[in-house]
Amino acid sequence: MQVIETRLLYYFLTVARERNITNAAKTLHITQPTLSRQMALLEEEVGAKLFIRDSRPLSLTDEGLLFRRRAEEILELLEKAQAEIRIHEEQIEGIISVGCGEIASVKLLTEMMAEFSRKYPRVKFDVYTATADQIKHRMDNGLTDIGLLLEPVDMERYEYIRLPIKERWAAVMPSGVPLARHEYVTAKELADIPVIMPSRQKVHDEVASWFGNYYEKLSIIGATNFSTNSALMVQAGMGYALIIEGGLPFLEDSNVCMRPLYPELTATSVLAWKREQPFGAAVRRFLEYAKCFLGMQKA
């Protein structure tokens, strides 16, 4: 049994209405030979002649008249089904609790949220900013639905999608210091300067590994879990802070500045949710949307 594409039904009804292949082709914005081939294909799939081609204007056979009635019914039902789906989507509502850190991937997350909000205006987002460990704790306790987590992170209990954005580590320093004139900074240059490290242990270990032997010479004066607090500590003269570059997207160079580490130290992030967790319609739909959205970003 042949399955007829709805596109062919639409073409057929246009030809039946115009009663002229050339005029119908202009209406459909395709060439006349293409439309003629499509109608011949349709007749082959239907197994009957639909047009009396030697009549002027073009007319339908008895089979063509019957097929026109059924084609109109099919397209009307399809349009009705699409309208019902749109109404159903507009009725989806609820609150999606999202956890994220101060990283570059948040920009992509907010773009997803904005597009989703336009499609589902009755869905609201509750955004909680914290470290990956804190967000995981909230997800485990049902306080947060979805988390944007900076790797490395233990994902054994979670489903996730890795985001196609490279998170780059950098050093924040006062704008007037000699290192601020450099394009990047090295472990050796930071070894004799008071340093503010990231507080999350797995991330701390990643940065410590980057320092290599210079880590033993570091003067670590503190740790923070937020880039904005790190920048304020730098501005107060406490030392240089090591942060994810995207954590300070609106940084002004008047007081503090940011320089990437060299050799480059990068990380990735994942959009995660608890495995086998029952979610409401809004969260389920957002996860479906996020998979599609991020799939297109990677393509």
mmCIF file of C-alpha atoms in Angstrom:
data_model
loop_
_atom_site.group_PDB
_atom_site.id
_atom_site.type_symbol
_atom_site.label_atom_id
_atom_site.label_comp_id
_atom_site.label_asym_id
_atom_site.label_seq_id
_atom_site.Cartn_x
_atom_site.Cartn_y
_atom_site.Cartn_z
ATOM 1 C CA MET A 1 0.000 0.000 0.000
ATOM 2 C CA GLN A 2 1.429 3.359 -1.029
ATOM 3 C CA VAL A 3 1.541 6.189 1.513
ATOM 4 C CA ILE A 4 0.707 9.483 -0.176
ATOM 5 C CA GLU A 5 2.489 12.579 1.101
ATOM 6 C CA THR A 6 0.296 15.463 2.243
ATOM 7 C CA ARG A 7 2.381 17.682 -0.025
ATOM 8 C CA LEU A 8 0.995 15.826 -3.070
ATOM 9 C CA LEU A 9 -2.544 16.273 -1.775
ATOM 10 C CA TYR A 10 -1.954 20.013 -1.468
ATOM 11 C CA TYR A 11 -0.489 20.127 -4.993
ATOM 12 C CA PHE A 12 -3.465 18.171 -6.366
ATOM 13 C CA LEU A 13 -6.035 20.462 -4.757
ATOM 14 C CA THR A 14 -4.225 23.515 -6.126
ATOM 15 C CA VAL A 15 -4.308 22.107 -9.655
ATOM 16 C CA ALA A 16 -7.996 21.176 -9.241
ATOM 17 C CA ARG A 17 -8.780 24.715 -8.088
ATOM 18 C CA GLU A 18 -6.735 26.528 -10.761
ATOM 19 C CA ARG A 19 -7.769 24.042 -13.498
ATOM 20 C CA ASN A 20 -4.455 24.805 -15.173
ATOM 21 C CA ILE A 21 -1.039 23.219 -14.515
ATOM 22 C CA THR A 22 0.920 26.381 -15.398
ATOM 23 C CA ASN A 23 -1.134 28.653 -13.134
ATOM 24 C CA ALA A 24 -1.026 26.102 -10.311
ATOM 25 C CA ALA A 25 2.768 25.850 -10.623
ATOM 26 C CA LYS A 26 3.061 29.638 -10.272
ATOM 27 C CA THR A 27 0.839 29.576 -7.169
ATOM 28 C CA LEU A 28 2.961 26.798 -5.638
ATOM 29 C CA HIS A 29 6.259 28.479 -6.648
ATOM 30 C CA ILE A 30 7.512 25.395 -8.475
ATOM 31 C CA THR A 31 8.142 24.734 -12.169
ATOM 32 C CA GLN A 32 5.410 23.445 -14.462
ATOM 33 C CA PRO A 33 7.383 20.262 -15.424
ATOM 34 C CA THR A 34 7.956 19.490 -11.729
ATOM 35 C CA LEU A 35 4.256 19.834 -10.968
ATOM 36 C CA SER A 36 3.317 17.695 -13.951
ATOM 37 C CA ARG A 37 5.673 14.941 -12.753
ATOM 38 C CA GLN A 38 4.213 15.157 -9.256
ATOM 39 C CA MET A 39 0.666 14.757 -10.565
ATOM 40 C CA ALA A 40 1.716 11.790 -12.685
ATOM 41 C CA LEU A 41 3.311 10.258 -9.592
ATOM 42 C CA LEU A 42 0.116 10.843 -7.615
ATOM 43 C CA GLU A 43 -1.992 9.112 -10.259
ATOM 44 C CA GLU A 44 0.446 6.196 -10.222
ATOM 45 C CA GLU A 45 0.191 5.886 -6.440
ATOM 46 C CA VAL A 46 -3.616 6.220 -6.469
ATOM 47 C CA GLY A 47 -3.911 3.735 -9.344
ATOM 48 C CA ALA A 48 -6.349 5.862 -11.373
ATOM 49 C CA LYS A 49 -6.433 8.800 -13.782
ATOM 50 C CA LEU A 50 -7.431 11.949 -11.901
ATOM 51 C CA PHE A 51 -7.348 14.514 -14.739
ATOM 52 C CA ILE A 52 -8.872 14.803 -18.205
ATOM 53 C CA ARG A 53 -5.804 16.385 -19.755
ATOM 54 C CA ASP A 54 -7.196 17.124 -23.230
ATOM 55 C CA SER A 55 -9.941 19.385 -21.855
ATOM 56 C CA ARG A 56 -9.552 23.162 -21.604
ATOM 57 C CA PRO A 57 -9.654 24.180 -18.848
ATOM 58 C CA LEU A 58 -8.274 21.089 -17.105
ATOM 59 C CA SER A 59 -11.018 18.986 -15.517
ATOM 60 C CA LEU A 60 -11.228 16.037 -13.137
ATOM 61 C CA THR A 61 -12.308 12.500 -13.914
ATOM 62 C CA ASP A 62 -14.971 10.865 -11.742
ATOM 63 C CA GLU A 63 -12.131 9.317 -9.730
ATOM 64 C CA GLY A 64 -10.529 12.751 -9.511
ATOM 65 C CA LEU A 65 -13.723 14.283 -8.123
ATOM 66 C CA LEU A 66 -13.936 11.587 -5.443
ATOM 67 C CA PHE A 67 -10.241 11.946 -4.631
ATOM 68 C CA ARG A 68 -10.609 15.745 -4.311
ATOM 69 C CA ARG A 69 -13.351 15.306 -1.705
ATOM 70 C CA ARG A 70 -11.248 12.834 0.290
ATOM 71 C CA ALA A 71 -8.093 14.984 -0.020
ATOM 72 C CA GLU A 72 -9.960 17.999 1.360
ATOM 73 C CA GLU A 73 -11.193 15.904 4.286
ATOM 74 C CA ILE A 74 -7.689 14.593 5.028
ATOM 75 C CA LEU A 75 -6.069 18.037 5.006
ATOM 76 C CA GLU A 76 -8.903 19.464 7.110
ATOM 77 C CA LEU A 77 -8.403 16.716 9.703
ATOM 78 C CA LEU A 78 -4.647 17.322 9.682
ATOM 79 C CA GLU A 79 -5.132 21.054 10.209
ATOM 80 C CA LYS A 80 -7.551 20.345 13.060
ATOM 81 C CA ALA A 81 -5.080 17.964 14.730
ATOM 82 C CA GLN A 82 -2.274 20.530 14.453
ATOM 83 C CA ALA A 83 -4.529 23.203 15.980
ATOM 84 C CA GLU A 84 -5.441 20.881 18.865
ATOM 85 C CA ILE A 85 -1.761 20.172 19.533
ATOM 86 C CA ARG A 86 -0.981 23.908 19.548
ATOM 87 C CA ILE A 87 -3.774 24.509 22.064
ATOM 88 C CA HIS A 88 -2.481 21.656 24.235
ATOM 89 C CA GLU A 89 1.041 23.099 24.181
ATOM 90 C CA GLU A 90 -0.218 26.539 25.117
ATOM 91 C CA GLN A 91 -1.972 25.002 28.136
ATOM 92 C CA ILE A 92 1.242 23.462 29.540
ATOM 93 C CA GLU A 93 2.134 25.327 32.693
ATOM 94 C CA GLY A 94 4.253 24.943 35.782
ATOM 95 C CA ILE A 95 7.544 25.972 37.354
ATOM 96 C CA ILE A 96 10.861 24.531 36.194
ATOM 97 C CA SER A 97 13.556 24.764 38.857
ATOM 98 C CA VAL A 98 16.995 25.196 37.272
ATOM 99 C CA GLY A 99 20.362 25.263 39.029
ATOM 100 C CA CYS A 100 23.505 26.675 37.446
ATOM 101 C CA GLY A 101 26.891 28.144 38.259
ATOM 102 C CA GLU A 102 28.634 31.231 36.948
ATOM 103 C CA ILE A 103 29.987 29.821 33.694
ATOM 104 C CA ALA A 104 29.877 30.664 29.979
ATOM 105 C CA SER A 105 27.344 27.921 29.221
ATOM 106 C CA VAL A 106 24.698 29.834 31.172
ATOM 107 C CA LYS A 107 24.299 32.039 28.078
ATOM 108 C CA LEU A 108 23.212 29.029 26.019
ATOM 109 C CA LEU A 109 20.937 27.880 28.839
ATOM 110 C CA THR A 110 19.194 31.254 29.003
ATOM 111 C CA GLU A 111 18.717 31.227 25.215
ATOM 112 C CA MET A 112 16.951 27.870 25.559
ATOM 113 C CA MET A 113 14.825 29.185 28.407
ATOM 114 C CA ALA A 114 13.871 32.309 26.456
ATOM 115 C CA GLU A 115 12.778 30.370 23.359
ATOM 116 C CA PHE A 116 10.901 27.843 25.482
ATOM 117 C CA SER A 117 9.096 30.666 27.318
ATOM 118 C CA ARG A 118 7.935 32.158 24.028
ATOM 119 C CA LYS A 119 6.518 28.779 23.011
ATOM 120 C CA TYR A 120 5.038 27.970 26.433
ATOM 121 C CA PRO A 121 4.226 31.335 28.045
ATOM 122 C CA ARG A 122 2.526 29.735 31.055
ATOM 123 C CA VAL A 123 5.729 27.982 32.148
ATOM 124 C CA LYS A 124 7.947 29.857 34.621
ATOM 125 C CA PHE A 125 11.598 29.319 35.540
ATOM 126 C CA ASP A 126 13.057 29.435 39.062
ATOM 127 C CA VAL A 127 16.844 29.797 38.734
ATOM 128 C CA TYR A 128 19.181 28.963 41.633
ATOM 129 C CA THR A 129 22.875 29.823 41.357
ATOM 130 C CA ALA A 130 25.366 27.576 43.152
ATOM 131 C CA THR A 131 28.236 25.142 42.624
ATOM 132 C CA ALA A 132 27.738 21.787 40.919
ATOM 133 C CA ASP A 133 27.923 19.928 44.251
ATOM 134 C CA GLN A 134 25.257 22.138 45.807
ATOM 135 C CA ILE A 135 22.994 21.806 42.759
ATOM 136 C CA LYS A 136 23.388 18.010 42.786
ATOM 137 C CA HIS A 137 22.386 17.984 46.454
ATOM 138 C CA ARG A 138 19.273 19.976 45.598
ATOM 139 C CA MET A 139 18.429 17.638 42.698
ATOM 140 C CA ASP A 140 18.843 14.619 44.984
ATOM 141 C CA ASN A 141 16.369 16.187 47.423
ATOM 142 C CA GLY A 142 13.839 17.191 44.773
ATOM 143 C CA LEU A 143 14.452 20.933 45.168
ATOM 144 C CA THR A 144 15.925 21.438 41.696
ATOM 145 C CA ASP A 145 14.703 19.760 38.499
ATOM 146 C CA ILE A 146 17.581 20.423 36.114
ATOM 147 C CA GLY A 147 21.175 21.456 36.755
ATOM 148 C CA LEU A 148 23.852 23.022 34.578
ATOM 149 C CA LEU A 149 27.005 21.514 36.086
ATOM 150 C CA LEU A 150 30.659 22.337 35.482
ATOM 151 C CA GLU A 151 32.762 19.214 34.997
ATOM 152 C CA PRO A 152 34.463 17.260 36.500
ATOM 153 C CA VAL A 153 31.412 15.938 38.323
ATOM 154 C CA ASP A 154 30.178 12.459 39.300
ATOM 155 C CA MET A 155 27.235 11.687 36.979
ATOM 156 C CA GLU A 156 26.429 8.134 38.094
ATOM 157 C CA ARG A 157 22.904 9.004 39.299
ATOM 158 C CA TYR A 158 22.041 11.449 36.507
ATOM 159 C CA GLU A 159 21.033 11.670 32.879
ATOM 160 C CA TYR A 160 22.789 14.487 31.049
ATOM 161 C CA ILE A 161 23.560 16.312 27.821
ATOM 162 C CA ARG A 162 27.041 17.772 27.368
ATOM 163 C CA LEU A 163 26.953 21.373 26.118
ATOM 164 C CA PRO A 164 29.052 22.321 23.049
ATOM 165 C CA ILE A 165 30.858 25.174 24.815
ATOM 166 C CA LYS A 166 34.447 25.188 26.008
ATOM 167 C CA GLU A 167 34.817 26.751 29.441
ATOM 168 C CA ARG A 168 38.216 28.426 29.770
ATOM 169 C CA TRP A 169 40.020 29.146 33.037
ATOM 170 C CA ALA A 170 41.493 32.600 33.641
ATOM 171 C CA ALA A 171 43.078 34.714 36.321
ATOM 172 C CA VAL A 172 41.375 37.872 37.589
ATOM 173 C CA MET A 173 43.792 40.590 38.707
ATOM 174 C CA PRO A 174 43.912 44.343 39.336
ATOM 175 C CA SER A 175 44.014 46.257 36.059
ATOM 176 C CA GLY A 176 47.173 48.196 36.980
ATOM 177 C CA VAL A 177 49.546 45.292 37.734
ATOM 178 C CA PRO A 178 52.320 44.306 35.273
ATOM 179 C CA LEU A 179 50.694 40.933 34.491
ATOM 180 C CA ALA A 180 47.616 42.761 33.200
ATOM 181 C CA ARG A 181 49.693 43.818 30.191
ATOM 182 C CA HIS A 182 50.245 40.168 29.249
ATOM 183 C CA GLU A 183 48.061 38.274 26.803
ATOM 184 C CA TYR A 184 47.928 35.302 29.191
ATOM 185 C CA VAL A 185 49.472 34.183 32.488
ATOM 186 C CA THR A 186 51.473 31.075 33.393
ATOM 187 C CA ALA A 187 51.740 28.959 36.527
ATOM 188 C CA LYS A 188 55.226 30.311 37.155
ATOM 189 C CA GLU A 189 53.985 33.926 37.058
ATOM 190 C CA LEU A 190 51.233 33.157 39.575
ATOM 191 C CA ALA A 191 53.409 31.117 41.931
ATOM 192 C CA ASP A 192 54.611 34.066 44.039
ATOM 193 C CA ILE A 193 51.285 35.935 44.157
ATOM 194 C CA PRO A 194 48.464 35.475 46.719
ATOM 195 C CA VAL A 195 45.823 33.350 44.992
ATOM 196 C CA ILE A 196 42.088 32.861 45.557
ATOM 197 C CA MET A 197 41.153 29.340 44.486
ATOM 198 C CA PRO A 198 37.761 27.823 43.557
ATOM 199 C CA SER A 199 36.197 26.238 46.631
ATOM 200 C CA ARG A 200 34.708 23.109 45.014
ATOM 201 C CA GLN A 201 37.155 20.275 45.675
ATOM 202 C CA LYS A 202 37.039 18.508 42.285
ATOM 203 C CA VAL A 203 37.538 21.812 40.488
ATOM 204 C CA HIS A 204 40.246 22.869 42.960
ATOM 205 C CA ASP A 205 42.104 19.627 42.151
ATOM 206 C CA GLU A 206 41.856 20.326 38.389
ATOM 207 C CA VAL A 207 43.406 23.765 38.835
ATOM 208 C CA ALA A 208 46.034 22.408 41.238
ATOM 209 C CA SER A 209 47.034 19.820 38.624
ATOM 210 C CA TRP A 210 47.468 22.613 36.052
ATOM 211 C CA PHE A 211 49.980 24.340 38.359
ATOM 212 C CA GLY A 212 52.111 21.186 38.523
ATOM 213 C CA ASN A 213 55.186 21.637 40.718
ATOM 214 C CA TYR A 214 54.375 25.325 41.169
ATOM 215 C CA TYR A 215 51.332 24.390 43.273
ATOM 216 C CA GLU A 216 53.598 23.770 46.295
ATOM 217 C CA LYS A 217 54.841 27.360 46.031
ATOM 218 C CA LEU A 218 51.364 28.907 45.857
ATOM 219 C CA SER A 219 50.223 31.341 48.499
ATOM 220 C CA ILE A 220 46.536 30.396 48.737
ATOM 221 C CA ILE A 221 44.763 33.013 50.821
ATOM 222 C CA GLY A 222 41.214 31.806 50.357
ATOM 223 C CA ALA A 223 38.559 30.185 48.176
ATOM 224 C CA THR A 224 35.166 31.189 46.803
ATOM 225 C CA ASN A 225 32.359 29.501 44.923
ATOM 226 C CA PHE A 226 31.201 32.600 42.965
ATOM 227 C CA SER A 227 33.144 34.549 40.371
ATOM 228 C CA THR A 228 31.586 37.861 41.347
ATOM 229 C CA ASN A 229 32.795 37.438 44.934
ATOM 230 C CA SER A 230 36.235 36.510 43.590
ATOM 231 C CA ALA A 231 36.355 39.733 41.573
ATOM 232 C CA LEU A 232 35.391 41.794 44.632
ATOM 233 C CA MET A 233 38.172 40.131 46.654
ATOM 234 C CA VAL A 234 40.639 40.981 43.883
ATOM 235 C CA GLN A 235 39.398 44.558 43.790
ATOM 236 C CA ALA A 236 39.931 44.783 47.553
ATOM 237 C CA GLY A 237 43.591 43.827 47.066
ATOM 238 C CA MET A 238 43.456 40.326 48.541
ATOM 239 C CA GLY A 239 45.126 38.579 45.587
ATOM 240 C CA TYR A 240 44.467 37.121 42.145
ATOM 241 C CA ALA A 241 41.468 34.824 41.604
ATOM 242 C CA LEU A 242 41.220 31.764 39.374
ATOM 243 C CA ILE A 243 37.799 31.504 37.747
ATOM 244 C CA ILE A 244 35.960 30.254 34.677
ATOM 245 C CA GLU A 245 36.235 33.009 32.071
ATOM 246 C CA GLY A 246 32.495 33.074 31.341
ATOM 247 C CA GLY A 247 31.734 33.666 35.019
ATOM 248 C CA LEU A 248 32.233 37.419 34.635
ATOM 249 C CA PRO A 249 30.610 38.260 31.276
ATOM 250 C CA PHE A 250 30.170 41.949 32.092
ATOM 251 C CA LEU A 251 33.591 42.563 33.639
ATOM 252 C CA GLU A 252 34.845 46.142 33.281
ATOM 253 C CA ASP A 253 38.616 46.580 32.972
ATOM 254 C CA SER A 254 38.684 49.811 34.980
ATOM 255 C CA ASN A 255 39.407 48.061 38.310
ATOM 256 C CA VAL A 256 40.077 44.407 37.580
ATOM 257 C CA CYS A 257 40.831 42.463 34.412
ATOM 258 C CA MET A 258 40.956 38.850 33.311
ATOM 259 C CA ARG A 259 43.708 36.984 31.475
ATOM 260 C CA PRO A 260 43.496 33.335 30.323
ATOM 261 C CA LEU A 261 45.848 30.716 31.712
ATOM 262 C CA TYR A 262 48.635 29.275 29.580
ATOM 263 C CA PRO A 263 48.910 26.431 28.767
ATOM 264 C CA GLU A 264 45.160 26.645 28.263
ATOM 265 C CA LEU A 265 43.044 24.970 30.936
ATOM 266 C CA THR A 266 39.511 24.187 29.816
ATOM 267 C CA ALA A 267 36.427 22.384 31.085
ATOM 268 C CA THR A 268 33.019 21.362 29.807
ATOM 269 C CA SER A 269 29.557 21.501 31.334
ATOM 270 C CA VAL A 270 26.498 19.256 31.295
ATOM 271 C CA LEU A 271 22.773 19.818 31.568
ATOM 272 C CA ALA A 272 21.728 17.116 34.025
ATOM 273 C CA TRP A 273 18.653 15.703 35.754
ATOM 274 C CA LYS A 274 18.192 12.857 38.214
ATOM 275 C CA ARG A 275 17.850 9.434 36.628
ATOM 276 C CA GLU A 276 14.336 7.906 36.739
ATOM 277 C CA GLN A 277 12.950 11.014 38.425
ATOM 278 C CA PRO A 278 9.211 11.581 37.801
ATOM 279 C CA PHE A 279 8.709 15.064 36.359
ATOM 280 C CA GLY A 280 5.676 17.165 35.519
ATOM 281 C CA ALA A 281 4.651 18.005 31.949
ATOM 282 C CA ALA A 282 6.567 21.313 31.880
ATOM 283 C CA VAL A 283 9.907 19.752 32.874
ATOM 284 C CA ARG A 284 9.434 16.793 30.527
ATOM 285 C CA ARG A 285 8.673 19.102 27.633
ATOM 286 C CA PHE A 286 11.671 21.324 28.432
ATOM 287 C CA LEU A 287 14.015 18.320 28.490
ATOM 288 C CA GLU A 288 12.667 17.208 25.084
ATOM 289 C CA TYR A 289 13.168 20.738 23.804
ATOM 290 C CA ALA A 290 16.702 20.979 25.270
ATOM 291 C CA LYS A 291 17.788 17.720 23.598
ATOM 292 C CA CYS A 292 16.554 19.014 20.234
ATOM 293 C CA PHE A 293 18.026 22.495 20.747
ATOM 294 C CA LEU A 294 21.466 21.225 21.797
ATOM 295 C CA GLY A 295 21.418 18.609 19.055
ATOM 296 C CA MET A 296 21.092 21.398 16.485
ATOM 297 C CA GLN A 297 23.916 23.342 18.172
ATOM 298 C CA LYS A 298 26.251 20.363 17.717
ATOM 299 C CA ALA A 299 25.223 19.714 14.107
#
